[in-house]
PDB file of C-alpha atoms in Angstrom:
ATOM      1  CA  GLU K 833       0.125  -0.048   0.092  1.00 88.00           C
ATOM      2  CA  ALA K 834       2.799   2.445   0.894  1.00 90.00           C
ATOM      3  CA  LEU K 835       4.519   1.711  -2.427  1.00 90.00           C
ATOM      4  CA  ASP K 836       1.100   2.435  -4.423  1.00 91.00           C
ATOM      5  CA  PHE K 837       1.135   5.570  -2.132  1.00 93.00           C
ATOM      6  CA  ILE K 838       4.432   6.655  -3.226  1.00 91.00           C
ATOM      7  CA  LYS K 839       4.103   5.652  -6.845  1.00 90.00           C
ATOM      8  CA  THR K 840       1.099   8.274  -7.457  1.00 92.00           C
ATOM      9  CA  VAL K 841       2.902  10.853  -5.764  1.00 92.00           C
ATOM     10  CA  ILE K 842       5.974  10.284  -8.199  1.00 92.00           C
ATOM     11  CA  ASP K 843       3.685   9.977 -11.023  1.00 90.00           C
ATOM     12  CA  GLU K 844       2.435  13.550 -10.033  1.00 90.00           C
ATOM     13  CA  ASN K 845       5.852  14.885  -9.224  1.00 90.00           C
ATOM     14  CA  PRO K 846       8.445  13.005 -10.970  1.00 86.00           C
ATOM     15  CA  SER K 847      11.352  15.206  -9.664  1.00 84.00           C
ATOM     16  CA  ASN K 848       9.974  14.977  -6.282  1.00 89.00           C
ATOM     17  CA  VAL K 849      13.784  13.320  -4.751  1.00 90.00           C
ATOM     18  CA  GLU K 850      12.139  12.771  -1.455  1.00 91.00           C
ATOM     19  CA  ALA K 851       9.216  10.696  -2.476  1.00 94.00           C
ATOM     20  CA  LYS K 852      12.057   8.802  -4.679  1.00 92.00           C
ATOM     21  CA  VAL K 853      14.334   8.232  -1.973  1.00 92.00           C
ATOM     22  CA  ILE K 854      11.362   6.761   0.291  1.00 93.00           C
ATOM     23  CA  GLN K 855      10.297   4.716  -3.003  1.00 93.00           C
ATOM     24  CA  GLY K 856      13.562   3.420  -2.762  1.00 92.00           C
ATOM     25  CA  GLN K 857      13.601   2.728   0.966  1.00 92.00           C
ATOM     26  CA  LEU K 858      10.349   0.451   0.818  1.00 93.00           C
ATOM     27  CA  LEU K 859      11.746  -1.257  -2.093  1.00 92.00           C
ATOM     28  CA  ALA K 860      14.441  -2.489  -0.090  1.00 89.00           C
ATOM     29  CA  LYS K 861      12.331  -3.139   2.776  1.00 87.00           C
ATOM     30  CA  THR K 862      10.411  -5.777   0.478  1.00 88.00           C
ATOM     31  CA  GLY K 863      13.571  -7.053  -0.906  1.00 87.00           C
ATOM     32  CA  ASN K 864      13.322  -5.866  -4.145  1.00 89.00           C
ATOM     33  CA  MET K 865      17.303  -4.665  -4.222  1.00 87.00           C
ATOM     34  CA  GLN K 866      17.290  -4.638  -8.238  1.00 87.00           C
ATOM     35  CA  GLU K 867      14.605  -2.094  -8.385  1.00 90.00           C
ATOM     36  CA  ALA K 868      15.607  -0.003  -4.743  1.00 91.00           C
ATOM     37  CA  GLU K 869      19.076   0.144  -6.618  1.00 90.00           C
ATOM     38  CA  LYS K 870      17.629   1.893  -9.808  1.00 91.00           C
ATOM     39  CA  VAL K 871      15.491   4.207  -7.707  1.00 92.00           C
ATOM     40  CA  PHE K 872      18.685   5.249  -5.930  1.00 93.00           C
ATOM     41  CA  THR K 873      20.725   5.914  -8.855  1.00 92.00           C
ATOM     42  CA  GLN K 874      18.272   8.315 -10.096  1.00 91.00           C
ATOM     43  CA  VAL K 875      18.158   9.859  -7.415  1.00 93.00           C
ATOM     44  CA  ILE K 876      22.076  10.101  -7.401  1.00 94.00           C
ATOM     45  CA  GLU K 877      21.737  10.940 -10.979  1.00 92.00           C
ATOM     46  CA  THR K 878      19.551  13.759 -10.098  1.00 90.00           C
ATOM     47  CA  GLN K 879      21.922  15.097  -7.327  1.00 91.00           C
ATOM     48  CA  PRO K 880      25.363  13.995  -7.370  1.00 93.00           C
ATOM     49  CA  LYS K 881      26.201  16.407  -4.926  1.00 92.00           C
ATOM     50  CA  SER K 882      24.174  15.518  -2.295  1.00 92.00           C
ATOM     51  CA  SER K 883      24.788  12.719  -0.027  1.00 94.00           C
ATOM     52  CA  VAL K 884      21.318  10.838   0.137  1.00 93.00           C
ATOM     53  CA  GLY K 885      21.483   8.947  -3.156  1.00 94.00           C
ATOM     54  CA  TYR K 886      24.844   7.593  -1.839  1.00 95.00           C
ATOM     55  CA  GLN K 887      23.942   6.833   1.238  1.00 93.00           C
ATOM     56  CA  GLN K 888      20.703   5.412   0.774  1.00 92.00           C
ATOM     57  CA  LEU K 889      22.095   3.106  -1.224  1.00 93.00           C
ATOM     58  CA  ALA K 890      24.703   1.826   0.473  1.00 93.00           C
ATOM     59  CA  VAL K 891      22.952   0.962   3.747  1.00 89.00           C
ATOM     60  CA  ALA K 892      20.464  -0.961   1.482  1.00 88.00           C
ATOM     61  CA  GLN K 893      23.251  -2.761  -0.023  1.00 88.00           C
ATOM     62  CA  GLN K 894      24.905  -3.376   3.541  1.00 86.00           C
ATOM     63  CA  ARG K 895      21.536  -4.688   4.677  1.00 83.00           C
ATOM     64  CA  ALA K 896      21.743  -6.990   1.880  1.00 84.00           C
ATOM     65  CA  GLY K 897      25.167  -8.221   2.413  1.00 85.00           C
ATOM     66  CA  LEU K 898      26.485  -6.320  -0.402  1.00 86.00           C
ATOM     67  CA  ASN K 899      29.240  -4.882   1.701  1.00 86.00           C
ATOM     68  CA  ALA K 900      31.680  -4.358  -1.155  1.00 90.00           C
ATOM     69  CA  GLU K 901      28.927  -2.864  -3.518  1.00 92.00           C
ATOM     70  CA  ALA K 902      28.094  -0.470  -0.314  1.00 92.00           C
ATOM     71  CA  GLU K 903      31.766   0.680   0.289  1.00 93.00           C
ATOM     72  CA  SER K 904      31.829   1.408  -3.495  1.00 95.00           C
ATOM     73  CA  THR K 905      29.148   3.334  -3.413  1.00 95.00           C
ATOM     74  CA  LEU K 906      30.526   5.471  -0.721  1.00 95.00           C
ATOM     75  CA  ALA K 907      33.781   5.685  -2.204  1.00 95.00           C
ATOM     76  CA  LYS K 908      31.676   7.704  -4.638  1.00 95.00           C
ATOM     77  CA  GLY K 909      29.456   9.437  -2.624  1.00 96.00           C
ATOM     78  CA  LEU K 910      32.722  11.095  -0.534  1.00 95.00           C
ATOM     79  CA  SER K 911      34.615  11.525  -3.929  1.00 96.00           C
ATOM     80  CA  GLN K 912      31.527  13.855  -4.553  1.00 95.00           C
ATOM     81  CA  VAL K 913      30.653  15.281  -1.097  1.00 94.00           C
ATOM     82  CA  PRO K 914      34.139  14.952   0.795  1.00 93.00           C
ATOM     83  CA  ASN K 915      33.654  14.715   4.525  1.00 90.00           C
ATOM     84  CA  ASP K 916      29.722  13.912   4.967  1.00 94.00           C
ATOM     85  CA  PHE K 917      29.164  12.870   7.944  1.00 95.00           C
ATOM     86  CA  GLY K 918      26.309  10.638   7.484  1.00 93.00           C
ATOM     87  CA  LEU K 919      28.655   8.646   4.380  1.00 95.00           C
ATOM     88  CA  GLN K 920      31.363   8.445   7.330  1.00 95.00           C
ATOM     89  CA  LEU K 921      29.190   6.993   9.522  1.00 95.00           C
ATOM     90  CA  THR K 922      27.765   4.670   6.981  1.00 93.00           C
ATOM     91  CA  GLN K 923      31.165   3.632   6.004  1.00 93.00           C
ATOM     92  CA  ALA K 924      32.259   3.134   9.942  1.00 95.00           C
ATOM     93  CA  SER K 925      29.496   0.516  10.314  1.00 91.00           C
ATOM     94  CA  ILE K 926      30.779  -1.211   7.383  1.00 91.00           C
ATOM     95  CA  HIS K 927      33.879  -1.665   8.869  1.00 93.00           C
ATOM     96  CA  GLU K 928      32.278  -2.954  11.922  1.00 92.00           C
ATOM     97  CA  ALA K 929      30.139  -5.335   9.947  1.00 87.00           C
ATOM     98  CA  LYS K 930      33.036  -6.639   8.280  1.00 89.00           C
ATOM     99  CA  GLY K 931      35.433  -7.096  11.609  1.00 92.00           C
ATOM    100  CA  ARG K 932      37.620  -4.290  10.786  1.00 94.00           C
ATOM    101  CA  PHE K 933      37.414  -2.898  14.294  1.00 96.00           C
ATOM    102  CA  GLU K 934      40.563  -0.530  14.574  1.00 96.00           C
ATOM    103  CA  GLU K 935      39.513   0.697  11.059  1.00 96.00           C
ATOM    104  CA  ALA K 936      36.089   1.700  12.495  1.00 97.00           C
ATOM    105  CA  MET K 937      37.306   2.820  15.928  1.00 97.00           C
ATOM    106  CA  LYS K 938      39.487   5.275  13.763  1.00 97.00           C
ATOM    107  CA  MET K 939      36.484   6.618  11.731  1.00 96.00           C
ATOM    108  CA  TYR K 940      34.225   7.119  14.725  1.00 97.00           C
ATOM    109  CA  GLU K 941      36.973   9.367  16.142  1.00 97.00           C
ATOM    110  CA  VAL K 942      37.231  11.533  13.593  1.00 95.00           C
ATOM    111  CA  LEU K 943      33.200  11.735  13.588  1.00 97.00           C
ATOM    112  CA  ASN K 944      33.516  12.104  17.264  1.00 97.00           C
ATOM    113  CA  ARG K 945      35.569  14.854  16.846  1.00 96.00           C
ATOM    114  CA  GLN K 946      33.103  16.433  14.012  1.00 94.00           C
ATOM    115  CA  LYS K 947      30.270  15.922  16.236  1.00 96.00           C
ATOM    116  CA  PRO K 948      30.794  15.536  19.930  1.00 96.00           C
ATOM    117  CA  ASP K 949      27.097  15.567  20.549  1.00 95.00           C
ATOM    118  CA  SER K 950      26.319  12.473  18.414  1.00 97.00           C
ATOM    119  CA  GLU K 951      24.886  10.272  20.736  1.00 97.00           C
ATOM    120  CA  VAL K 952      25.235   7.217  18.104  1.00 97.00           C
ATOM    121  CA  VAL K 953      29.206   7.746  17.308  1.00 98.00           C
ATOM    122  CA  ALA K 954      29.633   7.876  21.179  1.00 98.00           C
ATOM    123  CA  ASN K 955      27.475   4.427  21.412  1.00 98.00           C
ATOM    124  CA  ASN K 956      29.520   2.714  18.766  1.00 97.00           C
ATOM    125  CA  LEU K 957      33.002   4.356  19.543  1.00 98.00           C
ATOM    126  CA  ALA K 958      32.396   3.081  23.491  1.00 98.00           C
ATOM    127  CA  SER K 959      30.703  -0.369  22.324  1.00 97.00           C
ATOM    128  CA  LEU K 960      33.954  -1.296  20.202  1.00 98.00           C
ATOM    129  CA  ILE K 961      36.057   0.161  22.987  1.00 98.00           C
ATOM    130  CA  THR K 962      34.703  -2.214  25.316  1.00 97.00           C
ATOM    131  CA  ASP K 963      34.936  -5.315  23.465  1.00 94.00           C
ATOM    132  CA  HIS K 964      38.344  -4.724  21.716  1.00 96.00           C
ATOM    133  CA  ARG K 965      40.266  -2.870  23.807  1.00 95.00           C
ATOM    134  CA  ASN K 966      41.799  -3.961  27.362  1.00 93.00           C
ATOM    135  CA  SER K 967      43.760  -1.325  29.166  1.00 96.00           C
ATOM    136  CA  LYS K 968      42.681   1.085  32.027  1.00 96.00           C
ATOM    137  CA  ASN K 969      43.139   4.299  29.927  1.00 97.00           C
ATOM    138  CA  ASP K 970      40.761   2.328  27.165  1.00 97.00           C
ATOM    139  CA  PHE K 971      37.612   1.819  29.569  1.00 98.00           C
ATOM    140  CA  GLU K 972      38.061   5.229  31.183  1.00 98.00           C
ATOM    141  CA  ARG K 973      37.787   6.840  27.767  1.00 97.00           C
ATOM    142  CA  ALA K 974      34.743   4.273  26.951  1.00 98.00           C
ATOM    143  CA  TYR K 975      32.821   4.994  29.991  1.00 98.00           C
ATOM    144  CA  ASN K 976      33.660   8.750  29.068  1.00 98.00           C
ATOM    145  CA  LEU K 977      31.976   8.323  26.009  1.00 98.00           C
ATOM    146  CA  ALA K 978      29.229   6.282  27.260  1.00 98.00           C
ATOM    147  CA  LEU K 979      28.090   8.991  29.732  1.00 98.00           C
ATOM    148  CA  LYS K 980      27.129  10.924  26.911  1.00 97.00           C
ATOM    149  CA  LEU K 981      23.982   8.162  26.697  1.00 97.00           C
ATOM    150  CA  LYS K 982      22.645   8.620  30.230  1.00 95.00           C
ATOM    151  CA  ASN K 983      19.501  10.038  29.301  1.00 96.00           C
ATOM    152  CA  SER K 984      18.921   7.921  26.149  1.00 97.00           C
ATOM    153  CA  GLU K 985      15.764   5.827  26.041  1.00 97.00           C
ATOM    154  CA  ILE K 986      17.473   3.159  23.138  1.00 98.00           C
ATOM    155  CA  PRO K 987      18.343  -0.139  24.832  1.00 98.00           C
ATOM    156  CA  GLN K 988      21.210  -0.894  22.965  1.00 98.00           C
ATOM    157  CA  PHE K 989      22.664   2.644  24.043  1.00 98.00           C
ATOM    158  CA  LEU K 990      21.700   2.097  27.731  1.00 98.00           C
ATOM    159  CA  ASP K 991      23.942  -1.287  27.423  1.00 98.00           C
ATOM    160  CA  THR K 992      26.646   0.307  26.231  1.00 98.00           C
ATOM    161  CA  LEU K 993      26.727   2.753  29.429  1.00 98.00           C
ATOM    162  CA  GLY K 994      26.123  -0.657  31.436  1.00 98.00           C
ATOM    163  CA  TRP K 995      28.848  -1.828  30.410  1.00 98.00           C
ATOM    164  CA  ALA K 996      31.197   0.603  30.175  1.00 98.00           C
ATOM    165  CA  SER K 997      30.312   1.521  33.515  1.00 98.00           C
ATOM    166  CA  TYR K 998      30.847  -2.428  34.438  1.00 98.00           C
ATOM    167  CA  LYS K 999      34.637  -2.151  32.854  1.00 98.00           C
ATOM    168  CA  VAL K1000      35.520   1.016  35.492  1.00 98.00           C
ATOM    169  CA  ASP K1001      33.917  -0.946  38.543  1.00 97.00           C
ATOM    170  CA  LYS K1002      31.457   1.160  39.001  1.00 97.00           C
ATOM    171  CA  LEU K1003      28.904  -1.519  39.760  1.00 97.00           C
ATOM    172  CA  ASP K1004      25.636   0.081  41.057  1.00 93.00           C
ATOM    173  CA  ASP K1005      26.075   2.430  37.851  1.00 96.00           C
ATOM    174  CA  ALA K1006      26.547  -0.337  35.347  1.00 98.00           C
ATOM    175  CA  GLU K1007      22.915  -2.463  37.203  1.00 97.00           C
ATOM    176  CA  LYS K1008      20.544   0.260  36.747  1.00 97.00           C
ATOM    177  CA  PRO K1009      20.741   0.895  32.751  1.00 98.00           C
ATOM    178  CA  LEU K1010      21.240  -2.785  32.051  1.00 98.00           C
ATOM    179  CA  LYS K1011      18.001  -3.555  34.051  1.00 98.00           C
ATOM    180  CA  LYS K1012      16.337  -0.500  32.015  1.00 98.00           C
ATOM    181  CA  ALA K1013      17.574  -1.750  28.710  1.00 98.00           C
ATOM    182  CA  ILE K1014      16.468  -4.912  29.604  1.00 98.00           C
ATOM    183  CA  GLU K1015      12.990  -3.734  30.429  1.00 98.00           C
ATOM    184  CA  LYS K1016      12.864  -2.378  27.046  1.00 97.00           C
ATOM    185  CA  LEU K1017      14.432  -5.133  25.182  1.00 97.00           C
ATOM    186  CA  PRO K1018      14.038  -8.446  27.354  1.00 97.00           C
ATOM    187  CA  GLU K1019      14.862 -10.848  24.407  1.00 97.00           C
ATOM    188  CA  ALA K1020      18.578  -9.544  24.031  1.00 97.00           C
ATOM    189  CA  ALA K1021      20.986 -12.182  25.045  1.00 97.00           C
ATOM    190  CA  VAL K1022      23.852 -10.083  25.592  1.00 97.00           C
ATOM    191  CA  PHE K1023      21.879  -7.662  27.599  1.00 98.00           C
ATOM    192  CA  HIS K1024      21.506 -10.306  30.554  1.00 98.00           C
ATOM    193  CA  PHE K1025      24.998 -11.388  30.035  1.00 98.00           C
ATOM    194  CA  HIS K1026      26.127  -8.292  30.588  1.00 98.00           C
ATOM    195  CA  LEU K1027      23.887  -8.032  34.135  1.00 98.00           C
ATOM    196  CA  ALA K1028      25.061 -11.078  34.953  1.00 98.00           C
ATOM    197  CA  LYS K1029      28.596 -10.293  35.145  1.00 98.00           C
ATOM    198  CA  VAL K1030      27.873  -7.292  37.350  1.00 98.00           C
ATOM    199  CA  TYR K1031      26.122  -9.678  39.794  1.00 98.00           C
ATOM    200  CA  ILE K1032      29.397 -11.972  39.595  1.00 97.00           C
ATOM    201  CA  LYS K1033      31.448  -9.088  40.702  1.00 97.00           C
ATOM    202  CA  LYS K1034      29.125  -7.851  43.207  1.00 97.00           C
ATOM    203  CA  ASN K1035      28.961 -11.666  44.752  1.00 97.00           C
ATOM    204  CA  GLU K1036      25.250 -11.789  43.890  1.00 97.00           C
ATOM    205  CA  SER K1037      25.128 -15.425  42.878  1.00 97.00           C
ATOM    206  CA  GLU K1038      21.582 -16.233  42.299  1.00 97.00           C
ATOM    207  CA  LYS K1039      20.637 -13.216  40.610  1.00 97.00           C
ATOM    208  CA  ALA K1040      23.729 -14.096  38.614  1.00 97.00           C
ATOM    209  CA  LYS K1041      22.438 -17.276  37.956  1.00 97.00           C
ATOM    210  CA  GLN K1042      19.406 -16.167  36.648  1.00 97.00           C
ATOM    211  CA  SER K1043      20.487 -13.595  34.313  1.00 98.00           C
ATOM    212  CA  LEU K1044      23.048 -16.289  32.739  1.00 97.00           C
ATOM    213  CA  GLN K1045      20.129 -18.829  32.148  1.00 97.00           C
ATOM    214  CA  ASN K1046      17.899 -15.861  30.851  1.00 97.00           C
ATOM    215  CA  ALA K1047      21.171 -14.795  28.242  1.00 97.00           C
ATOM    216  CA  LEU K1048      21.309 -19.019  27.488  1.00 97.00           C
ATOM    217  CA  GLU K1049      17.284 -18.974  27.017  1.00 96.00           C
ATOM    218  CA  HIS K1050      17.214 -16.213  24.646  1.00 96.00           C
ATOM    219  CA  ALA K1051      20.199 -17.094  22.954  1.00 95.00           C
ATOM    220  CA  LYS K1052      18.352 -20.228  21.159  1.00 93.00           C
ATOM    221  CA  ASN K1053      17.169 -17.675  19.100  1.00 89.00           C
ATOM    222  CA  GLN K1054      19.891 -15.346  17.923  1.00 92.00           C
ATOM    223  CA  PRO K1055      23.470 -14.837  17.916  1.00 91.00           C
ATOM    224  CA  PHE K1056      25.404 -14.686  20.944  1.00 94.00           C
ATOM    225  CA  SER K1057      29.344 -14.790  20.902  1.00 92.00           C
ATOM    226  CA  GLN K1058      29.467 -15.113  24.831  1.00 95.00           C
ATOM    227  CA  LYS K1059      27.535 -18.284  24.811  1.00 95.00           C
ATOM    228  CA  ASP K1060      30.074 -20.515  25.849  1.00 96.00           C
ATOM    229  CA  GLU K1061      31.719 -18.118  28.346  1.00 96.00           C
ATOM    230  CA  ALA K1062      28.168 -17.659  29.796  1.00 96.00           C
ATOM    231  CA  VAL K1063      27.878 -21.694  30.197  1.00 96.00           C
ATOM    232  CA  GLU K1064      31.220 -22.069  32.203  1.00 97.00           C
ATOM    233  CA  LEU K1065      29.795 -19.354  34.292  1.00 96.00           C
ATOM    234  CA  LEU K1066      26.849 -20.606  35.456  1.00 95.00           C
ATOM    235  CA  LYS K1067      28.761 -24.048  36.117  1.00 95.00           C
ATOM    236  CA  SER K1068      31.419 -21.939  38.267  1.00 95.00           C
ATOM    237  CA  LEU K1069      28.190 -20.346  40.105  1.00 92.00           C
TER     238      LEU K1069
END
């Protein structure tokens, strides 16, 4: 129905770029990547100096698992719109998805300097640091970044704040946002795992057991890289 409606809008005004972008997004959501790519390519041809077409095409390609194609699209976009925040943010997320964590962190650092108030950048950078760096200074850096998320209602951001707080031994500060994240997204196994680690450090074994059991139960239906560690921790309690 949405596609039919947006088609009538475009038929009435073929130069309506915003409508074209929405059409491309809808086509991508329905899995019709071939038609979505055609629409986003038309947007790029219409506005080659605007980042919107490149970014939307790259995002659609990334979600379809076409990371190489997405990176090529972003490179073309950045050649036309150098240092564009949205294009660089998408590029950083692709680095992250492909496991190039150091490259992703370097790009997020650049973006953080460009827009220090961006919660998305603060979250992504803090999350990567806590998971892929090990020094006390790194954890302090992640915690200070995550403090920007303290008023967020986004469960993933709350999880990042809680996990970063855990990494600097602020256990009470860690527990509250993690519990709030779980309230908002109870099926996220990793949230329960992070809360279990807090309880273990606080010597609250029964709560830790329950959180680990919750994590493993939800992990049956989703990727969960900490599964083996969760199993071993549960055995040890």
